[in-house]
Short mmCIF file of C-alpha atoms in Angstrom, two decimals:
data_model
loop_
_atom_site.label_atom_id
_atom_site.label_comp_id
_atom_site.label_asym_id
_atom_site.label_seq_id
_atom_site.Cartn_x
_atom_site.Cartn_y
_atom_site.Cartn_z
CA MET A 1 -32.27 -30.05 0.51
CA LEU A 2 -29.64 -32.69 1.15
CA ASP A 3 -29.14 -35.02 4.06
CA ASN A 4 -25.84 -35.02 5.98
CA LYS A 5 -24.94 -38.31 4.32
CA GLN A 6 -25.20 -36.69 0.89
CA ILE A 7 -22.64 -34.02 1.73
CA LYS A 8 -19.24 -34.93 0.35
CA TRP A 9 -16.68 -35.33 3.11
CA LEU A 10 -13.23 -34.00 2.24
CA ALA A 11 -10.12 -35.65 3.63
CA ALA A 12 -8.60 -32.29 4.47
CA GLU A 13 -6.20 -31.85 7.35
CA ALA A 14 -5.04 -28.53 8.70
CA VAL A 15 -1.38 -28.18 7.82
CA ASN A 16 -0.98 -25.27 10.24
CA SER A 17 -2.95 -26.70 13.14
CA ALA A 18 -3.64 -24.60 16.20
CA THR A 19 -3.65 -27.72 18.36
CA THR A 20 -0.37 -29.15 17.08
CA ARG A 21 2.25 -26.59 16.22
CA GLN A 22 4.92 -27.61 13.72
CA PRO A 23 8.57 -27.10 14.67
CA LEU A 24 10.00 -23.91 13.20
CA TYR A 25 12.45 -25.76 10.96
CA ALA A 26 10.14 -28.59 9.94
CA ALA A 27 9.86 -29.39 6.25
CA ARG A 28 6.99 -27.60 4.56
CA LYS A 29 3.79 -29.57 4.09
CA LYS A 30 2.20 -28.68 0.79
CA ILE A 31 -1.22 -27.05 0.77
CA PHE A 32 -3.63 -27.74 -2.08
CA PRO A 33 -6.47 -25.25 -1.58
CA LYS A 34 -9.73 -26.16 -3.25
CA ARG A 35 -11.39 -23.55 -5.41
CA ALA A 36 -14.14 -21.74 -3.53
CA SER A 37 -17.22 -20.02 -4.91
CA GLY A 38 -19.33 -17.35 -3.30
CA HIS A 39 -19.54 -13.64 -2.55
CA PHE A 40 -16.13 -13.34 -0.91
CA ARG A 41 -14.42 -15.29 -3.66
CA GLN A 42 -16.05 -13.02 -6.26
CA PHE A 43 -14.90 -9.99 -4.30
CA LYS A 44 -11.36 -11.37 -4.27
CA TRP A 45 -11.51 -11.87 -8.05
CA LEU A 46 -12.58 -8.24 -8.41
CA VAL A 47 -9.84 -6.93 -6.12
CA MET A 48 -7.24 -9.08 -7.88
CA ALA A 49 -8.29 -7.77 -11.31
CA ILE A 50 -8.22 -4.15 -10.13
CA THR A 51 -4.88 -4.35 -8.31
CA LEU A 52 -3.11 -6.26 -11.06
CA GLY A 53 -4.58 -3.93 -13.66
CA ILE A 54 -3.31 -0.90 -11.76
CA TYR A 55 0.16 -2.40 -11.36
CA TYR A 56 0.68 -3.56 -14.94
CA LEU A 57 -1.13 -0.76 -16.82
CA THR A 58 -0.32 2.41 -14.86
CA PRO A 59 3.12 3.02 -16.47
CA TRP A 60 1.46 3.09 -19.89
CA LEU A 61 -1.01 5.86 -19.04
CA ARG A 62 -0.17 9.19 -20.69
CA TRP A 63 -0.61 12.70 -19.30
CA ASP A 64 0.06 15.85 -21.32
CA ARG A 65 2.53 18.10 -19.49
CA SER A 66 3.53 20.18 -22.54
CA ALA A 67 6.79 19.75 -24.43
CA PHE A 68 8.99 20.47 -21.42
CA ALA A 69 8.08 17.52 -19.18
CA PRO A 70 7.50 13.77 -19.64
CA ASP A 71 4.02 12.66 -20.68
CA GLN A 72 3.93 9.52 -18.53
CA ALA A 73 1.13 9.84 -15.98
CA VAL A 74 3.00 8.16 -13.12
CA LEU A 75 6.78 8.43 -13.20
CA LEU A 76 9.57 8.27 -10.63
CA ASP A 77 12.19 10.23 -12.55
CA LEU A 78 15.29 9.51 -10.46
CA ALA A 79 17.67 11.05 -12.99
CA ASN A 80 15.99 14.46 -12.66
CA ARG A 81 14.80 13.85 -9.10
CA ARG A 82 11.11 14.24 -9.81
CA PHE A 83 7.97 12.30 -8.98
CA TYR A 84 5.09 12.79 -11.40
CA PHE A 85 1.58 11.66 -10.54
CA PHE A 86 -0.88 12.85 -13.16
CA PHE A 87 -1.16 16.63 -12.55
CA ILE A 88 1.04 16.55 -9.44
CA GLU A 89 4.81 17.03 -9.55
CA ILE A 90 6.86 16.39 -6.41
CA TRP A 91 10.41 17.74 -5.98
CA PRO A 92 13.03 16.29 -3.59
CA GLN A 93 12.50 19.06 -1.03
CA GLU A 94 8.80 18.17 -1.01
CA PHE A 95 9.41 14.64 0.22
CA TYR A 96 7.15 15.41 3.16
CA TYR A 97 4.24 14.63 0.83
CA VAL A 98 5.54 11.08 0.49
CA ALA A 99 6.09 10.91 4.25
CA GLY A 100 2.52 12.08 4.75
CA LEU A 101 1.21 9.39 2.42
CA LEU A 102 3.16 6.76 4.36
CA VAL A 103 1.64 8.05 7.61
CA MET A 104 -1.81 7.82 6.03
CA ALA A 105 -1.07 4.29 4.87
CA GLY A 106 0.01 3.27 8.38
CA VAL A 107 -3.00 4.86 10.08
CA GLY A 108 -5.28 3.41 7.39
CA LEU A 109 -3.88 -0.05 8.07
CA PHE A 110 -4.58 0.41 11.79
CA LEU A 111 -8.12 1.59 10.96
CA ILE A 112 -8.84 -1.36 8.67
CA THR A 113 -7.39 -3.90 11.09
CA SER A 114 -9.19 -2.56 14.15
CA THR A 115 -12.44 -2.57 12.17
CA VAL A 116 -12.43 -5.66 9.94
CA GLY A 117 -9.31 -7.55 11.01
CA ARG A 118 -6.70 -8.53 8.46
CA ALA A 119 -8.71 -7.45 5.43
CA TRP A 120 -5.54 -5.99 3.89
CA CYS A 121 -3.85 -9.39 4.14
CA GLY A 122 -6.83 -11.28 2.79
CA TYR A 123 -7.61 -9.13 -0.23
CA THR A 124 -5.08 -6.48 -1.27
CA CYS A 125 -1.66 -7.55 0.02
CA PRO A 126 0.64 -8.15 -3.00
CA GLN A 127 1.58 -11.56 -1.62
CA THR A 128 -2.08 -12.58 -1.51
CA VAL A 129 -2.84 -11.18 -4.97
CA TRP A 130 0.08 -12.88 -6.70
CA VAL A 131 -0.47 -16.20 -4.88
CA ASP A 132 -4.08 -16.09 -6.11
CA LEU A 133 -2.82 -15.41 -9.63
CA PHE A 134 -0.36 -18.31 -9.46
CA LEU A 135 -3.10 -20.59 -8.12
CA VAL A 136 -5.29 -19.69 -11.09
CA VAL A 137 -2.54 -20.94 -13.39
CA GLU A 138 -1.99 -24.05 -11.28
CA ARG A 139 -5.68 -25.00 -11.28
CA ALA A 140 -6.01 -24.34 -15.01
CA ILE A 141 -3.14 -26.72 -15.80
CA GLU A 142 -3.25 -29.37 -13.07
CA GLY A 143 -6.90 -29.26 -12.00
CA ASP A 144 -8.57 -28.62 -8.67
CA ARG A 145 -7.49 -29.89 -5.27
CA ASN A 146 -7.94 -33.64 -5.68
CA ALA A 147 -6.35 -33.68 -9.14
CA ARG A 148 -3.34 -31.69 -7.89
CA MET A 149 -2.87 -33.94 -4.87
CA LYS A 150 -3.07 -37.01 -7.07
CA LEU A 151 -0.58 -35.56 -9.53
CA ASP A 152 1.81 -34.58 -6.75
CA ALA A 153 1.78 -38.10 -5.32
CA ALA A 154 2.10 -39.80 -8.71
CA PRO A 155 5.49 -40.96 -10.09
CA TRP A 156 7.19 -38.80 -12.67
CA THR A 157 5.80 -39.46 -16.13
CA THR A 158 5.85 -37.57 -19.40
CA ARG A 159 2.43 -36.11 -18.60
CA LYS A 160 3.45 -34.97 -15.12
CA LEU A 161 6.68 -33.48 -16.44
CA PHE A 162 4.76 -31.60 -19.16
CA LEU A 163 2.17 -30.25 -16.73
CA ARG A 164 4.75 -29.13 -14.20
CA ALA A 165 6.99 -27.58 -16.85
CA SER A 166 4.02 -25.71 -18.35
CA LYS A 167 2.95 -24.40 -14.95
CA HIS A 168 6.39 -23.18 -13.97
CA ALA A 169 6.99 -21.67 -17.41
CA ILE A 170 3.82 -19.57 -17.08
CA TRP A 171 4.80 -18.64 -13.53
CA LEU A 172 8.14 -17.41 -14.82
CA VAL A 173 6.43 -15.38 -17.54
CA ILE A 174 4.24 -13.74 -14.88
CA ALA A 175 7.29 -13.14 -12.69
CA VAL A 176 9.20 -11.54 -15.57
CA ALA A 177 6.20 -9.37 -16.41
CA THR A 178 6.02 -8.32 -12.76
CA GLY A 179 9.68 -7.35 -12.63
CA GLY A 180 9.45 -5.67 -16.01
CA ALA A 181 6.40 -3.63 -15.05
CA TRP A 182 8.23 -2.28 -12.01
CA ILE A 183 11.09 -0.70 -13.96
CA PHE A 184 8.62 1.10 -16.24
CA TYR A 185 7.69 3.32 -13.31
CA PHE A 186 11.21 4.82 -13.37
CA ALA A 187 11.58 5.74 -17.06
CA ASP A 188 9.47 6.35 -20.14
CA ALA A 189 7.75 2.98 -20.55
CA PRO A 190 7.65 2.64 -24.37
CA LYS A 191 11.24 3.78 -24.76
CA LEU A 192 12.52 1.57 -21.94
CA LEU A 193 10.65 -1.44 -23.31
CA ALA A 194 12.39 -1.00 -26.65
CA GLU A 195 15.76 -0.68 -24.93
CA VAL A 196 15.17 -3.79 -22.81
CA ALA A 197 14.07 -5.78 -25.86
CA THR A 198 17.13 -4.73 -27.89
CA GLY A 199 19.60 -5.20 -25.03
CA THR A 200 20.55 -1.52 -24.84
CA ALA A 201 18.97 -0.70 -21.47
CA ALA A 202 21.08 0.17 -18.45
CA PRO A 203 22.43 -2.83 -16.47
CA VAL A 204 20.40 -1.79 -13.42
CA ALA A 205 17.21 -2.42 -15.42
CA TYR A 206 18.14 -6.05 -16.08
CA VAL A 207 19.31 -6.54 -12.49
CA THR A 208 15.99 -5.18 -11.18
CA ILE A 209 13.99 -7.41 -13.50
CA GLY A 210 16.06 -10.42 -12.43
CA VAL A 211 15.67 -9.75 -8.71
CA LEU A 212 11.92 -9.12 -8.89
CA THR A 213 11.43 -12.10 -11.19
CA GLY A 214 13.14 -14.33 -8.65
CA THR A 215 11.27 -12.97 -5.64
CA THR A 216 7.89 -13.10 -7.39
CA TYR A 217 8.45 -16.66 -8.56
CA VAL A 218 9.73 -17.89 -5.19
CA PHE A 219 7.29 -16.01 -2.95
CA GLY A 220 4.18 -16.43 -5.10
CA GLY A 221 4.77 -19.89 -6.51
CA LEU A 222 6.96 -21.82 -4.09
CA MET A 223 6.76 -20.31 -0.59
CA ARG A 224 3.19 -18.99 -0.64
CA GLU A 225 1.73 -19.18 2.87
CA GLN A 226 5.20 -19.40 4.44
CA VAL A 227 5.79 -15.74 3.57
CA CYS A 228 2.75 -14.75 5.63
CA THR A 229 3.54 -17.15 8.47
CA TYR A 230 7.28 -16.69 8.91
CA MET A 231 8.39 -13.54 7.08
CA CYS A 232 5.60 -11.00 7.54
CA PRO A 233 5.54 -9.15 10.89
CA TRP A 234 1.90 -8.08 10.63
CA PRO A 235 0.35 -11.30 12.03
CA ARG A 236 2.28 -10.65 15.23
CA ILE A 237 1.31 -6.98 15.36
CA GLN A 238 -2.37 -7.32 14.54
CA ALA A 239 -3.29 -8.54 18.03
CA ALA A 240 -2.52 -5.06 19.35
CA MET A 241 -4.91 -3.56 16.79
CA LEU A 242 -7.90 -5.81 17.56
CA ASP A 243 -10.43 -5.49 20.34
CA GLU A 244 -13.72 -7.13 21.27
CA ASN A 245 -15.59 -5.09 18.64
CA SER A 246 -13.33 -5.88 15.68
CA LEU A 247 -14.78 -8.03 12.91
CA THR A 248 -12.88 -11.26 12.33
CA VAL A 249 -13.66 -14.50 10.54
CA THR A 250 -15.15 -16.69 13.26
CA TYR A 251 -16.44 -20.24 13.56
CA ASN A 252 -19.60 -19.91 15.64
CA ASP A 253 -19.22 -23.05 17.70
CA TRP A 254 -22.12 -21.94 19.89
CA ARG A 255 -24.19 -22.99 16.90
CA GLY A 256 -22.05 -25.65 15.24
CA GLU A 257 -21.11 -27.85 18.19
CA PRO A 258 -21.32 -30.70 18.88
CA ARG A 259 -20.46 -31.43 15.25
CA SER A 260 -21.46 -34.71 13.64
CA ARG A 261 -21.52 -36.35 10.22
CA HIS A 262 -24.49 -38.49 11.30
CA ALA A 263 -26.89 -35.96 12.75
CA LYS A 264 -30.04 -38.06 12.48
CA LYS A 265 -28.48 -41.04 14.21
CA VAL A 266 -27.14 -38.83 17.02
CA GLN A 267 -30.48 -37.07 17.45
CA ALA A 268 -32.28 -40.42 17.51
CA ALA A 269 -30.03 -41.37 20.40
CA GLY A 270 -31.23 -38.28 22.27
CA GLN A 271 -27.93 -36.42 22.06
CA PRO A 272 -27.60 -32.78 21.02
CA VAL A 273 -26.07 -32.03 17.63
CA GLY A 274 -24.98 -28.74 16.09
CA ASP A 275 -25.10 -27.45 12.54
CA CYS A 276 -21.50 -28.39 11.66
CA VAL A 277 -21.47 -31.65 9.71
CA ASP A 278 -17.67 -31.94 9.91
CA CYS A 279 -17.30 -31.98 6.12
CA ASN A 280 -13.92 -30.16 6.23
CA ALA A 281 -14.95 -27.89 3.36
CA CYS A 282 -13.61 -24.89 5.29
CA VAL A 283 -10.23 -26.60 5.69
CA ALA A 284 -10.04 -27.66 2.05
CA VAL A 285 -10.40 -24.11 0.66
CA CYS A 286 -8.05 -22.40 3.11
CA PRO A 287 -4.90 -21.13 1.35
CA MET A 288 -3.12 -20.96 4.70
CA GLY A 289 -3.86 -24.57 5.61
CA ILE A 290 -5.66 -23.92 8.90
CA ASP A 291 -8.91 -25.11 10.42
CA ILE A 292 -10.93 -22.03 11.36
CA ARG A 293 -12.88 -24.20 13.80
CA ASP A 294 -9.80 -24.18 16.04
CA GLY A 295 -10.38 -20.47 16.66
CA GLN A 296 -8.33 -17.40 15.82
CA GLN A 297 -4.82 -18.24 14.62
CA LEU A 298 -1.73 -16.35 13.60
CA GLU A 299 -1.85 -17.82 10.09
CA CYS A 300 -5.42 -16.69 9.30
CA ILE A 301 -5.45 -13.85 6.75
CA THR A 302 -9.26 -13.46 6.97
CA CYS A 303 -9.75 -14.06 3.25
CA ALA A 304 -13.21 -15.44 4.16
CA LEU A 305 -13.07 -18.30 1.65
CA CYS A 306 -14.05 -20.63 4.49
CA ILE A 307 -17.24 -18.58 4.86
CA ASP A 308 -18.11 -19.19 1.21
CA ALA A 309 -17.38 -22.91 1.52
CA CYS A 310 -19.47 -23.29 4.68
CA ASP A 311 -22.35 -21.20 3.32
CA ASN A 312 -22.54 -23.48 0.28
CA ILE A 313 -22.84 -26.51 2.56
CA MET A 314 -25.50 -24.81 4.68
CA ASP A 315 -27.45 -24.00 1.52
CA LYS A 316 -27.40 -27.65 0.49
CA LEU A 317 -28.59 -28.70 3.93
CA GLY A 318 -31.32 -26.06 4.01
CA ARG A 319 -29.86 -24.34 7.07
CA GLU A 320 -29.11 -20.69 7.76
CA ARG A 321 -25.86 -19.28 6.50
CA GLY A 322 -23.33 -17.90 8.93
CA LEU A 323 -21.98 -20.94 10.73
CA ILE A 324 -18.65 -19.37 9.81
CA SER A 325 -18.98 -15.61 9.50
CA TYR A 326 -17.47 -12.23 10.21
CA ALA A 327 -18.27 -11.63 13.87
CA THR A 328 -17.02 -9.58 16.82
CA LEU A 329 -15.66 -11.13 19.99
CA SER A 330 -18.31 -9.38 22.07
CA ASP A 331 -21.12 -10.92 19.99
CA TYR A 332 -19.44 -14.31 20.08
CA ASN A 333 -19.10 -14.22 23.87
CA THR A 334 -22.74 -13.17 24.27
CA ASN A 335 -23.97 -16.00 22.07
CA MET A 336 -21.66 -18.50 23.71
CA ALA A 337 -23.13 -17.54 27.08
CA VAL A 338 -26.59 -18.31 25.69
CA ALA A 339 -25.47 -21.67 24.27
CA THR A 340 -23.81 -22.73 27.54
CA ALA A 341 -26.39 -21.29 29.95
CA GLY A 342 -23.89 -18.75 31.21
CA GLY A 343 -20.99 -21.21 31.11
CA THR A 344 -22.61 -23.73 33.44
CA ARG A 345 -22.93 -26.53 30.88
CA PRO A 346 -21.48 -27.70 27.55
CA ILE A 347 -22.72 -26.15 24.32
CA ASP A 348 -26.35 -27.11 23.82
CA PRO A 349 -27.85 -26.31 20.38
CA THR A 350 -31.36 -26.39 21.83
CA LEU A 351 -30.57 -23.27 23.86
CA VAL A 352 -29.91 -21.15 20.76
CA ARG A 353 -33.05 -22.18 18.87
CA THR A 354 -36.74 -22.06 19.58
CA ALA A 355 -39.04 -25.09 19.36
CA GLY A 356 -39.79 -24.12 15.76
CA GLY A 357 -36.11 -24.21 14.81
CA ALA A 358 -35.60 -20.45 14.54
CA PHE A 359 -32.75 -18.71 16.34
CA SER A 360 -33.45 -17.46 19.84
CA ASP A 361 -34.13 -13.77 20.43
CA LYS A 362 -31.39 -13.84 23.06
CA LEU A 363 -28.72 -14.17 20.39
CA THR A 364 -26.81 -11.10 19.32
CA HIS A 365 -26.26 -10.35 15.66
CA PHE A 366 -23.78 -7.98 14.08
CA HIS A 367 -24.75 -4.41 13.33
CA VAL A 368 -22.55 -1.83 11.65
CA ARG A 369 -22.92 0.47 14.67
CA LYS A 370 -20.68 -1.88 16.65
CA ILE A 371 -17.61 -1.02 14.61
CA CYS A 372 -18.36 2.71 14.83
CA ARG A 373 -16.71 3.24 18.19
CA PRO A 374 -14.28 5.83 19.65
CA ARG A 375 -11.22 3.91 18.49
CA THR A 376 -12.26 3.84 14.85
CA PHE A 377 -13.31 7.49 15.00
CA VAL A 378 -9.87 8.43 16.36
CA TYR A 379 -8.13 6.53 13.55
CA MET A 380 -10.48 7.97 10.95
CA GLY A 381 -10.06 11.49 12.32
CA LEU A 382 -6.26 11.23 12.32
CA TRP A 383 -6.24 9.74 8.83
CA SER A 384 -8.55 12.47 7.53
CA LEU A 385 -6.58 15.21 9.27
CA VAL A 386 -3.31 14.14 7.63
CA GLY A 387 -5.05 13.80 4.25
CA ILE A 388 -6.70 17.22 4.46
CA GLY A 389 -3.41 18.77 5.54
CA LEU A 390 -1.59 17.26 2.58
CA LEU A 391 -4.33 18.30 0.18
CA PHE A 392 -4.38 21.86 1.50
CA SER A 393 -0.60 22.09 1.27
CA LEU A 394 -0.67 20.67 -2.24
CA MET A 395 -3.31 23.13 -3.45
CA THR A 396 -1.62 26.19 -1.91
CA ARG A 397 2.06 25.37 -2.47
CA ASN A 398 4.30 27.85 -4.21
CA ARG A 399 5.91 26.72 -7.47
CA LEU A 400 8.66 29.32 -7.30
CA GLU A 401 11.50 29.40 -4.79
CA VAL A 402 14.42 31.74 -4.21
CA ASN A 403 17.41 30.82 -2.08
CA VAL A 404 20.37 33.09 -1.34
CA LEU A 405 23.86 32.25 -0.13
CA HIS A 406 26.09 35.08 1.09
CA ASP A 407 29.75 34.92 0.10
CA ARG A 408 31.81 33.75 3.06
CA ASN A 409 35.18 34.98 2.01
CA PRO A 410 35.36 37.86 1.80
CA GLN A 411 32.28 38.98 3.73
CA PHE A 412 32.49 42.39 2.06
CA VAL A 413 34.74 44.43 -0.20
CA THR A 414 35.53 48.13 0.19
CA LEU A 415 35.64 49.76 -3.24
CA SER A 416 37.85 52.72 -4.27
CA ASP A 417 35.03 55.24 -3.79
CA GLY A 418 34.42 54.00 -0.23
CA SER A 419 31.22 52.08 -1.05
CA ILE A 420 30.78 48.55 0.29
CA ARG A 421 30.03 45.54 -1.92
CA ASN A 422 28.66 42.15 -0.83
CA GLY A 423 28.48 39.08 -3.04
CA TYR A 424 25.54 36.65 -3.19
CA THR A 425 24.68 33.42 -4.98
CA VAL A 426 21.00 33.58 -5.82
CA LYS A 427 19.19 30.43 -6.89
CA LEU A 428 15.84 30.66 -8.66
CA LEU A 429 13.86 27.42 -8.79
CA ASN A 430 11.12 27.16 -11.43
CA MET A 431 8.96 24.21 -10.32
CA THR A 432 6.62 24.24 -13.32
CA PRO A 433 6.96 22.51 -16.70
CA GLU A 434 6.78 25.89 -18.49
CA PRO A 435 9.49 28.53 -19.10
CA ARG A 436 9.18 31.60 -16.90
CA THR A 437 10.56 35.08 -16.62
CA ILE A 438 11.35 35.78 -12.98
CA VAL A 439 11.74 39.37 -11.81
CA VAL A 440 14.31 39.61 -9.01
CA THR A 441 13.89 42.79 -6.99
CA MET A 442 15.86 44.15 -4.05
CA GLN A 443 13.75 45.65 -1.26
CA GLY A 444 15.29 47.72 1.52
CA LEU A 445 18.97 48.69 1.89
CA GLU A 446 18.61 52.35 1.02
CA GLY A 447 20.67 53.59 -1.89
CA ALA A 448 22.00 50.14 -2.82
CA GLN A 449 22.05 48.63 -6.29
CA MET A 450 22.53 45.15 -7.74
CA SER A 451 24.79 44.11 -10.58
CA LEU A 452 24.51 40.76 -12.33
CA VAL A 453 27.85 39.06 -12.88
CA GLY A 454 28.37 37.90 -16.47
CA SER A 455 25.62 40.14 -17.81
CA ASP A 456 25.66 43.41 -19.75
CA LEU A 457 22.63 44.67 -17.87
CA PRO A 458 23.24 47.98 -16.05
CA ALA A 459 23.19 48.01 -12.27
CA GLY A 460 19.78 48.50 -10.75
CA ARG A 461 17.35 47.28 -8.14
CA SER A 462 15.47 44.83 -10.38
CA PHE A 463 16.31 42.27 -13.08
CA ALA A 464 14.11 40.09 -15.31
CA ILE A 465 15.65 36.63 -15.50
CA PRO A 466 14.42 33.89 -17.90
CA VAL A 467 14.31 30.46 -16.23
CA GLU A 468 13.87 27.18 -18.07
CA PRO A 469 11.02 24.83 -17.12
CA ASP A 470 11.67 22.51 -14.19
CA ARG A 471 15.12 23.97 -13.72
CA LEU A 472 17.27 25.77 -11.18
CA LYS A 473 18.85 29.05 -12.33
CA THR A 474 21.94 30.16 -10.44
CA LEU A 475 22.94 33.85 -10.46
CA LYS A 476 25.97 35.66 -9.09
CA ILE A 477 24.88 39.07 -7.81
CA PHE A 478 26.91 41.91 -6.28
CA VAL A 479 25.10 44.40 -4.04
CA ARG A 480 26.80 47.76 -3.63
CA GLN A 481 25.87 50.47 -1.13
CA PRO A 482 27.42 53.95 -0.99
CA ALA A 483 29.38 54.77 2.15
CA ASN A 484 27.07 57.62 3.10
CA GLN A 485 24.06 55.26 3.12
CA LEU A 486 25.51 52.67 5.47
CA ARG A 487 23.46 52.17 8.63
CA GLY A 488 25.65 49.86 10.70
CA GLN A 489 27.89 46.86 10.53
CA THR A 490 24.96 44.52 9.66
CA GLN A 491 21.80 45.38 7.73
CA THR A 492 19.01 43.22 6.36
CA PHE A 493 17.17 43.51 3.08
CA THR A 494 14.95 41.29 0.92
CA PHE A 495 15.45 39.53 -2.38
CA MET A 496 11.99 39.36 -3.92
CA ALA A 497 11.28 36.93 -6.80
CA ASN A 498 8.07 37.35 -8.78
CA ASP A 499 6.76 35.49 -11.78
CA GLN A 500 6.32 38.09 -14.50
CA ALA A 501 2.91 36.57 -15.21
CA GLY A 502 1.95 37.20 -11.59
CA LEU A 503 1.34 33.56 -10.65
CA ASP A 504 3.90 32.90 -7.90
CA SER A 505 6.32 34.81 -5.72
CA ASP A 506 8.87 34.13 -3.03
CA ARG A 507 11.24 36.16 -0.88
CA TYR A 508 14.48 35.74 1.00
CA ILE A 509 15.78 38.01 3.77
CA ALA A 510 19.51 38.51 3.29
CA THR A 511 22.21 40.20 5.34
CA PHE A 512 24.49 43.01 4.16
CA ASN A 513 27.82 43.26 5.99
CA ALA A 514 30.05 46.29 6.35
CA PRO A 515 33.34 46.98 8.15
CA GLU A 516 33.17 47.91 11.81
CA THR A 517 34.83 51.25 11.22
CA THR A 518 31.80 52.47 9.30
CA ARG A 519 29.52 52.25 12.31
#
């Protein structure tokens, strides 16, 4: 156990201070976050490894779709207007699946924010992940916080020039890899890589790599926290998503105040002293440059690194963890009422502890039941409902479609024998990566027969049509009905399309027109 005097005090000042707001167009003050260690930092490492792994490696995963479709597991095939995701294939007319996923993402973001605050921002947001990655490179080359601050303030020397050049060179390599990985989602990755390397890829590929390289380098390496503070709208929206039972990173001043670096001297003078030793460790590790002890702030992304930093200090002092913790506003207000005797006096640490030094039974501690409230159930129910609906639609969707367009001019033709002929454009859509034989059958329209234009097949009421995999087959069909079978100026009948293997079927109700004189 260490004494307060043995705790290293860090000369860390909140760049984005809640008490003194910087002008909007003020020059940026650099932030040199110190490396943290603890459970939340380990969790961030894990999330960073998973998310970066998914982004960089996904285009290289293979998935066997037979010889008639690409074998890339995840592919946005813009040329053929397809989206492949492992065993799922999405066509343009099925864009509602993408819309449904976007709705789920939005509702999921509301659910996460209302439950655990800006967890998305602190752990999985691409800006957070890539800034973390760039900081890993920066620390590896220039050292931790004090070394980087010293280097930044030092005059330009050969060593400083080498370190800075090395850092930015690696940043650019990461940025290029990021832009390059993105284009691999839109074409066969191995083939496109070879084309890019040999200079034979389409110009749009190089433009995309250049744009994403620039944005990644600028946002992740140079702007960092400014993207979250000035460019991202979510910090300004999140307040509407939070309530008194939402978990947020909180400095428990009911326990930490009054803070002092000389606790024994203050206690000897008969004055109350809290658990906070004012070491500034929480400020030093914050990538957003805030002091969490100033309360909730727009810049806070709830990455919880300040919790790790404070817990480490509490461990060294032999005190309970949780001076900075995830807490709800309702719990905070309850505990603050205990520490201030219902708001009648300043914070008094003796009111929150017993004579033996343990926390008072009057204090409220977090329990998972507190986040299980009607609001979260509504969000979860809506999210699940959309997901189940999409899944049901996906599992029951038809992979065969038939669409029919009646000839507009002329609407009908009277043949020499008095029979009436109508023309139709029939489109058969095979939405599977296998060739099919589709049987087109006419149902209804008594006595009528079909003839296939451009084919030697005799007229009849059914045709077997081969359709290539993942292709649209367009047919020109004439339907002829004898004059003595006509039943009015307008009749309806059905074009029925069936897979010869019996897997899928679809139908289209068409109209047969006849002259008015035949009524």
